[in-house]
mmCIF file with all atom_site columns, C-alpha atoms in Angstrom:
data_model
loop_
_atom_site.group_PDB
_atom_site.id
_atom_site.type_symbol
_atom_site.label_atom_id
_atom_site.label_alt_id
_atom_site.label_comp_id
_atom_site.label_asym_id
_atom_site.label_entity_id
_atom_site.label_seq_id
_atom_site.pdbx_PDB_ins_code
_atom_site.Cartn_x
_atom_site.Cartn_y
_atom_site.Cartn_z
_atom_site.occupancy
_atom_site.B_iso_or_equiv
_atom_site.pdbx_formal_charge
_atom_site.auth_seq_id
_atom_site.auth_comp_id
_atom_site.auth_asym_id
_atom_site.auth_atom_id
_atom_site.pdbx_PDB_model_num
ATOM 1   C CA . UNK A 1 1   ? 151.631 -44.615 254.784 1.00 49.00 ? 1   UNK A CA 1
ATOM 2   C CA . UNK A 1 2   ? 152.365 -41.092 253.570 1.00 55.00 ? 2   UNK A CA 1
ATOM 3   C CA . UNK A 1 3   ? 149.120 -38.687 254.386 1.00 62.00 ? 3   UNK A CA 1
ATOM 4   C CA . UNK A 1 4   ? 147.143 -36.185 250.856 1.00 63.00 ? 4   UNK A CA 1
ATOM 5   C CA . UNK A 1 5   ? 148.328 -32.563 251.693 1.00 59.00 ? 5   UNK A CA 1
ATOM 6   C CA . UNK A 1 6   ? 145.065 -30.670 252.668 1.00 56.00 ? 6   UNK A CA 1
ATOM 7   C CA . UNK A 1 7   ? 144.667 -29.467 249.315 1.00 58.00 ? 7   UNK A CA 1
ATOM 8   C CA . UNK A 1 8   ? 144.075 -32.213 247.481 1.00 79.00 ? 8   UNK A CA 1
ATOM 9   C CA . UNK A 1 9   ? 141.358 -33.545 249.526 1.00 88.00 ? 9   UNK A CA 1
ATOM 10  C CA . UNK A 1 10  ? 138.067 -32.040 249.358 1.00 93.00 ? 10  UNK A CA 1
ATOM 11  C CA . UNK A 1 11  ? 136.573 -29.289 251.785 1.00 94.00 ? 11  UNK A CA 1
ATOM 12  C CA . UNK A 1 12  ? 134.773 -32.144 253.380 1.00 94.00 ? 12  UNK A CA 1
ATOM 13  C CA . UNK A 1 13  ? 137.312 -34.278 254.095 1.00 95.00 ? 13  UNK A CA 1
ATOM 14  C CA . UNK A 1 14  ? 139.912 -32.198 254.891 1.00 95.00 ? 14  UNK A CA 1
ATOM 15  C CA . UNK A 1 15  ? 137.578 -30.493 257.637 1.00 95.00 ? 15  UNK A CA 1
ATOM 16  C CA . UNK A 1 16  ? 137.096 -33.997 259.167 1.00 95.00 ? 16  UNK A CA 1
ATOM 17  C CA . UNK A 1 17  ? 140.519 -34.603 258.856 1.00 96.00 ? 17  UNK A CA 1
ATOM 18  C CA . UNK A 1 18  ? 140.499 -31.037 261.407 1.00 95.00 ? 18  UNK A CA 1
ATOM 19  C CA . UNK A 1 19  ? 138.261 -33.010 263.409 1.00 93.00 ? 19  UNK A CA 1
ATOM 20  C CA . UNK A 1 20  ? 140.122 -36.365 264.013 1.00 93.00 ? 20  UNK A CA 1
ATOM 21  C CA . UNK A 1 21  ? 143.412 -34.255 265.503 1.00 94.00 ? 21  UNK A CA 1
ATOM 22  C CA . UNK A 1 22  ? 141.344 -32.192 267.621 1.00 91.00 ? 22  UNK A CA 1
ATOM 23  C CA . UNK A 1 23  ? 139.040 -34.579 269.249 1.00 88.00 ? 23  UNK A CA 1
ATOM 24  C CA . UNK A 1 24  ? 142.927 -36.892 269.082 1.00 90.00 ? 24  UNK A CA 1
ATOM 25  C CA . UNK A 1 25  ? 144.460 -33.604 270.515 1.00 88.00 ? 25  UNK A CA 1
ATOM 26  C CA . UNK A 1 26  ? 147.833 -33.712 267.420 1.00 92.00 ? 26  UNK A CA 1
ATOM 27  C CA . UNK A 1 27  ? 148.203 -32.069 264.280 1.00 96.00 ? 27  UNK A CA 1
ATOM 28  C CA . UNK A 1 28  ? 146.021 -32.852 261.332 1.00 95.00 ? 28  UNK A CA 1
ATOM 29  C CA . UNK A 1 29  ? 148.740 -34.707 259.336 1.00 95.00 ? 29  UNK A CA 1
ATOM 30  C CA . UNK A 1 30  ? 149.800 -36.628 262.423 1.00 96.00 ? 30  UNK A CA 1
ATOM 31  C CA . UNK A 1 31  ? 145.815 -37.485 263.119 1.00 95.00 ? 31  UNK A CA 1
ATOM 32  C CA . UNK A 1 32  ? 145.848 -39.111 259.883 1.00 95.00 ? 32  UNK A CA 1
ATOM 33  C CA . UNK A 1 33  ? 149.344 -40.975 259.967 1.00 96.00 ? 33  UNK A CA 1
ATOM 34  C CA . UNK A 1 34  ? 147.648 -42.433 263.496 1.00 94.00 ? 34  UNK A CA 1
ATOM 35  C CA . UNK A 1 35  ? 144.508 -43.513 261.323 1.00 94.00 ? 35  UNK A CA 1
ATOM 36  C CA . UNK A 1 36  ? 145.939 -44.199 258.238 1.00 95.00 ? 36  UNK A CA 1
ATOM 37  C CA . UNK A 1 37  ? 148.504 -46.368 260.262 1.00 95.00 ? 37  UNK A CA 1
ATOM 38  C CA . UNK A 1 38  ? 144.957 -48.276 262.555 1.00 92.00 ? 38  UNK A CA 1
ATOM 39  C CA . UNK A 1 39  ? 142.714 -48.729 259.755 1.00 94.00 ? 39  UNK A CA 1
ATOM 40  C CA . UNK A 1 40  ? 143.821 -47.791 256.342 1.00 95.00 ? 40  UNK A CA 1
ATOM 41  C CA . UNK A 1 41  ? 143.144 -45.568 253.949 1.00 94.00 ? 41  UNK A CA 1
ATOM 42  C CA . UNK A 1 42  ? 140.275 -45.507 252.189 1.00 95.00 ? 42  UNK A CA 1
ATOM 43  C CA . UNK A 1 43  ? 139.314 -45.927 255.971 1.00 96.00 ? 43  UNK A CA 1
ATOM 44  C CA . UNK A 1 44  ? 141.064 -42.767 256.393 1.00 95.00 ? 44  UNK A CA 1
ATOM 45  C CA . UNK A 1 45  ? 140.066 -41.352 253.924 1.00 94.00 ? 45  UNK A CA 1
ATOM 46  C CA . UNK A 1 46  ? 135.552 -42.549 254.462 1.00 95.00 ? 46  UNK A CA 1
ATOM 47  C CA . UNK A 1 47  ? 135.724 -41.005 258.657 1.00 95.00 ? 47  UNK A CA 1
ATOM 48  C CA . UNK A 1 48  ? 137.059 -37.766 257.358 1.00 96.00 ? 48  UNK A CA 1
ATOM 49  C CA . UNK A 1 49  ? 134.644 -37.379 254.879 1.00 95.00 ? 49  UNK A CA 1
ATOM 50  C CA . UNK A 1 50  ? 131.777 -38.878 257.411 1.00 94.00 ? 50  UNK A CA 1
ATOM 51  C CA . UNK A 1 51  ? 133.360 -35.832 260.159 1.00 94.00 ? 51  UNK A CA 1
ATOM 52  C CA . UNK A 1 52  ? 133.615 -33.032 257.792 1.00 94.00 ? 52  UNK A CA 1
ATOM 53  C CA . UNK A 1 53  ? 129.756 -33.351 256.955 1.00 92.00 ? 53  UNK A CA 1
ATOM 54  C CA . UNK A 1 54  ? 126.636 -31.572 259.538 1.00 92.00 ? 54  UNK A CA 1
ATOM 55  C CA . UNK A 1 55  ? 127.671 -34.335 262.786 1.00 90.00 ? 55  UNK A CA 1
ATOM 56  C CA . UNK A 1 56  ? 130.797 -32.863 263.759 1.00 91.00 ? 56  UNK A CA 1
ATOM 57  C CA . UNK A 1 57  ? 130.490 -28.936 261.319 1.00 90.00 ? 57  UNK A CA 1
ATOM 58  C CA . UNK A 1 58  ? 126.786 -28.642 262.685 1.00 91.00 ? 58  UNK A CA 1
ATOM 59  C CA . UNK A 1 59  ? 125.786 -25.942 264.959 1.00 93.00 ? 59  UNK A CA 1
ATOM 60  C CA . UNK A 1 60  ? 124.127 -26.409 267.434 1.00 95.00 ? 60  UNK A CA 1
ATOM 61  C CA . UNK A 1 61  ? 125.803 -28.623 269.026 1.00 94.00 ? 61  UNK A CA 1
ATOM 62  C CA . UNK A 1 62  ? 128.988 -27.996 270.705 1.00 92.00 ? 62  UNK A CA 1
ATOM 63  C CA . UNK A 1 63  ? 132.074 -30.163 271.190 1.00 90.00 ? 63  UNK A CA 1
ATOM 64  C CA . UNK A 1 64  ? 130.801 -31.098 274.559 1.00 93.00 ? 64  UNK A CA 1
ATOM 65  C CA . UNK A 1 65  ? 127.425 -32.148 272.984 1.00 95.00 ? 65  UNK A CA 1
ATOM 66  C CA . UNK A 1 66  ? 129.248 -34.045 270.808 1.00 94.00 ? 66  UNK A CA 1
ATOM 67  C CA . UNK A 1 67  ? 132.178 -36.323 272.822 1.00 93.00 ? 67  UNK A CA 1
ATOM 68  C CA . UNK A 1 68  ? 128.392 -37.052 275.594 1.00 96.00 ? 68  UNK A CA 1
ATOM 69  C CA . UNK A 1 69  ? 127.192 -38.232 272.616 1.00 96.00 ? 69  UNK A CA 1
ATOM 70  C CA . UNK A 1 70  ? 129.738 -40.370 271.177 1.00 96.00 ? 70  UNK A CA 1
ATOM 71  C CA . UNK A 1 71  ? 131.033 -42.571 274.822 1.00 97.00 ? 71  UNK A CA 1
ATOM 72  C CA . UNK A 1 72  ? 127.303 -42.448 274.961 1.00 97.00 ? 72  UNK A CA 1
ATOM 73  C CA . UNK A 1 73  ? 127.492 -44.301 271.802 1.00 97.00 ? 73  UNK A CA 1
ATOM 74  C CA . UNK A 1 74  ? 130.414 -46.576 272.164 1.00 97.00 ? 74  UNK A CA 1
ATOM 75  C CA . UNK A 1 75  ? 129.385 -47.633 275.478 1.00 97.00 ? 75  UNK A CA 1
ATOM 76  C CA . UNK A 1 76  ? 126.325 -48.879 274.568 1.00 97.00 ? 76  UNK A CA 1
ATOM 77  C CA . UNK A 1 77  ? 128.415 -50.944 272.011 1.00 96.00 ? 77  UNK A CA 1
ATOM 78  C CA . UNK A 1 78  ? 130.840 -52.174 275.351 1.00 95.00 ? 78  UNK A CA 1
ATOM 79  C CA . UNK A 1 79  ? 133.569 -49.894 273.529 1.00 95.00 ? 79  UNK A CA 1
ATOM 80  C CA . UNK A 1 80  ? 135.502 -49.618 276.632 1.00 91.00 ? 80  UNK A CA 1
ATOM 81  C CA . UNK A 1 81  ? 139.644 -48.759 274.812 1.00 91.00 ? 81  UNK A CA 1
ATOM 82  C CA . UNK A 1 82  ? 140.988 -46.359 273.574 1.00 90.00 ? 82  UNK A CA 1
ATOM 83  C CA . UNK A 1 83  ? 137.983 -45.474 271.062 1.00 91.00 ? 83  UNK A CA 1
ATOM 84  C CA . UNK A 1 84  ? 136.376 -44.297 273.676 1.00 95.00 ? 84  UNK A CA 1
ATOM 85  C CA . UNK A 1 85  ? 139.680 -42.947 276.331 1.00 92.00 ? 85  UNK A CA 1
ATOM 86  C CA . UNK A 1 86  ? 139.957 -40.713 273.377 1.00 90.00 ? 86  UNK A CA 1
ATOM 87  C CA . UNK A 1 87  ? 136.150 -39.365 273.627 1.00 93.00 ? 87  UNK A CA 1
ATOM 88  C CA . UNK A 1 88  ? 136.516 -39.028 277.468 1.00 95.00 ? 88  UNK A CA 1
ATOM 89  C CA . UNK A 1 89  ? 140.077 -36.847 276.441 1.00 92.00 ? 89  UNK A CA 1
ATOM 90  C CA . UNK A 1 90  ? 137.785 -34.749 274.618 1.00 91.00 ? 90  UNK A CA 1
ATOM 91  C CA . UNK A 1 91  ? 135.059 -35.009 277.482 1.00 94.00 ? 91  UNK A CA 1
ATOM 92  C CA . UNK A 1 92  ? 137.507 -34.122 279.572 1.00 94.00 ? 92  UNK A CA 1
ATOM 93  C CA . UNK A 1 93  ? 139.322 -30.363 277.229 1.00 93.00 ? 93  UNK A CA 1
ATOM 94  C CA . UNK A 1 94  ? 135.051 -29.669 276.615 1.00 93.00 ? 94  UNK A CA 1
ATOM 95  C CA . UNK A 1 95  ? 134.727 -28.982 280.658 1.00 94.00 ? 95  UNK A CA 1
ATOM 96  C CA . UNK A 1 96  ? 133.586 -32.626 281.603 1.00 95.00 ? 96  UNK A CA 1
ATOM 97  C CA . UNK A 1 97  ? 135.069 -33.596 284.684 1.00 94.00 ? 97  UNK A CA 1
ATOM 98  C CA . UNK A 1 98  ? 135.035 -37.076 286.664 1.00 94.00 ? 98  UNK A CA 1
ATOM 99  C CA . UNK A 1 99  ? 131.708 -36.262 288.553 1.00 96.00 ? 99  UNK A CA 1
ATOM 100 C CA . UNK A 1 100 ? 129.782 -34.713 285.216 1.00 96.00 ? 100 UNK A CA 1
ATOM 101 C CA . UNK A 1 101 ? 130.950 -38.887 283.928 1.00 96.00 ? 101 UNK A CA 1
ATOM 102 C CA . UNK A 1 102 ? 130.244 -40.792 286.519 1.00 96.00 ? 102 UNK A CA 1
ATOM 103 C CA . UNK A 1 103 ? 127.232 -39.222 286.814 1.00 96.00 ? 103 UNK A CA 1
ATOM 104 C CA . UNK A 1 104 ? 126.407 -40.382 283.009 1.00 97.00 ? 104 UNK A CA 1
ATOM 105 C CA . UNK A 1 105 ? 127.926 -43.105 283.108 1.00 96.00 ? 105 UNK A CA 1
ATOM 106 C CA . UNK A 1 106 ? 125.260 -43.968 286.252 1.00 96.00 ? 106 UNK A CA 1
ATOM 107 C CA . UNK A 1 107 ? 122.506 -42.576 283.634 1.00 97.00 ? 107 UNK A CA 1
ATOM 108 C CA . UNK A 1 108 ? 123.256 -45.239 281.335 1.00 97.00 ? 108 UNK A CA 1
ATOM 109 C CA . UNK A 1 109 ? 123.116 -48.335 283.281 1.00 96.00 ? 109 UNK A CA 1
ATOM 110 C CA . UNK A 1 110 ? 119.708 -47.553 283.702 1.00 95.00 ? 110 UNK A CA 1
ATOM 111 C CA . UNK A 1 111 ? 118.990 -48.288 280.071 1.00 95.00 ? 111 UNK A CA 1
ATOM 112 C CA . UNK A 1 112 ? 122.521 -49.852 278.980 1.00 95.00 ? 112 UNK A CA 1
ATOM 113 C CA . UNK A 1 113 ? 122.957 -52.565 281.694 1.00 93.00 ? 113 UNK A CA 1
ATOM 114 C CA . UNK A 1 114 ? 125.722 -52.588 284.627 1.00 93.00 ? 114 UNK A CA 1
ATOM 115 C CA . UNK A 1 115 ? 128.218 -54.751 282.592 1.00 92.00 ? 115 UNK A CA 1
ATOM 116 C CA . UNK A 1 116 ? 128.660 -52.209 280.010 1.00 92.00 ? 116 UNK A CA 1
ATOM 117 C CA . UNK A 1 117 ? 128.617 -48.948 282.401 1.00 94.00 ? 117 UNK A CA 1
ATOM 118 C CA . UNK A 1 118 ? 131.107 -50.567 284.921 1.00 93.00 ? 118 UNK A CA 1
ATOM 119 C CA . UNK A 1 119 ? 133.592 -51.296 282.938 1.00 93.00 ? 119 UNK A CA 1
ATOM 120 C CA . UNK A 1 120 ? 133.488 -47.786 281.056 1.00 94.00 ? 120 UNK A CA 1
ATOM 121 C CA . UNK A 1 121 ? 133.008 -46.114 284.914 1.00 94.00 ? 121 UNK A CA 1
ATOM 122 C CA . UNK A 1 122 ? 136.781 -48.191 284.426 1.00 94.00 ? 122 UNK A CA 1
ATOM 123 C CA . UNK A 1 123 ? 137.392 -45.626 281.343 1.00 92.00 ? 123 UNK A CA 1
ATOM 124 C CA . UNK A 1 124 ? 136.180 -42.946 283.276 1.00 94.00 ? 124 UNK A CA 1
ATOM 125 C CA . UNK A 1 125 ? 138.135 -43.453 286.066 1.00 93.00 ? 125 UNK A CA 1
ATOM 126 C CA . UNK A 1 126 ? 141.566 -44.529 283.798 1.00 91.00 ? 126 UNK A CA 1
ATOM 127 C CA . UNK A 1 127 ? 141.016 -40.753 281.926 1.00 89.00 ? 127 UNK A CA 1
ATOM 128 C CA . UNK A 1 128 ? 140.777 -38.727 285.822 1.00 85.00 ? 128 UNK A CA 1
ATOM 129 C CA . UNK A 1 129 ? 144.205 -40.573 286.571 1.00 76.00 ? 129 UNK A CA 1
ATOM 130 C CA . UNK A 1 130 ? 146.548 -40.902 283.528 1.00 57.00 ? 130 UNK A CA 1
ATOM 131 C CA . UNK A 1 131 ? 149.562 -43.044 286.350 1.00 59.00 ? 131 UNK A CA 1
ATOM 132 C CA . UNK A 1 132 ? 146.543 -45.120 287.378 1.00 52.00 ? 132 UNK A CA 1
ATOM 133 C CA . UNK A 1 133 ? 147.658 -48.193 286.021 1.00 45.00 ? 133 UNK A CA 1
ATOM 134 C CA . UNK A 1 134 ? 144.651 -50.936 288.195 1.00 42.00 ? 134 UNK A CA 1
ATOM 135 C CA . UNK A 1 135 ? 143.686 -54.099 286.312 1.00 38.00 ? 135 UNK A CA 1
ATOM 136 C CA . UNK A 1 136 ? 140.767 -54.456 285.076 1.00 37.00 ? 136 UNK A CA 1
ATOM 137 C CA . UNK A 1 137 ? 137.956 -55.970 286.385 1.00 33.00 ? 137 UNK A CA 1
ATOM 138 C CA . UNK A 1 138 ? 133.704 -56.144 287.313 1.00 31.00 ? 138 UNK A CA 1
ATOM 139 C CA . UNK A 1 139 ? 132.442 -55.480 289.485 1.00 32.00 ? 139 UNK A CA 1
#
């Protein structure tokens, strides 16, 4: 599916595409291609419009703050796949190491319960050691 040239997007969608590119660690056109492949063009356009708004463009939260918020929201919904890994990578790039993310999972356990956070903790450990291919188990 072809990407939309930035000059043909709204300013908000173009800003959102930049956010996704930064979060994915790739150039904007590649981020759009990946999003289109996985979710379709209509969804991608809406996601870019949303990411171009105050949540990701505001000045009172850092990308570190945003990654903590998104990680928390994903864990609360038991999302531990590549979507969580994307934001764990962003967290690492913004200075959160495995110890900080472990503290976050321990904190979240008190509010969300162990089943969701134990699976998320496995993703945290994998993100700290990408060469790890340990099987997924639940304590």
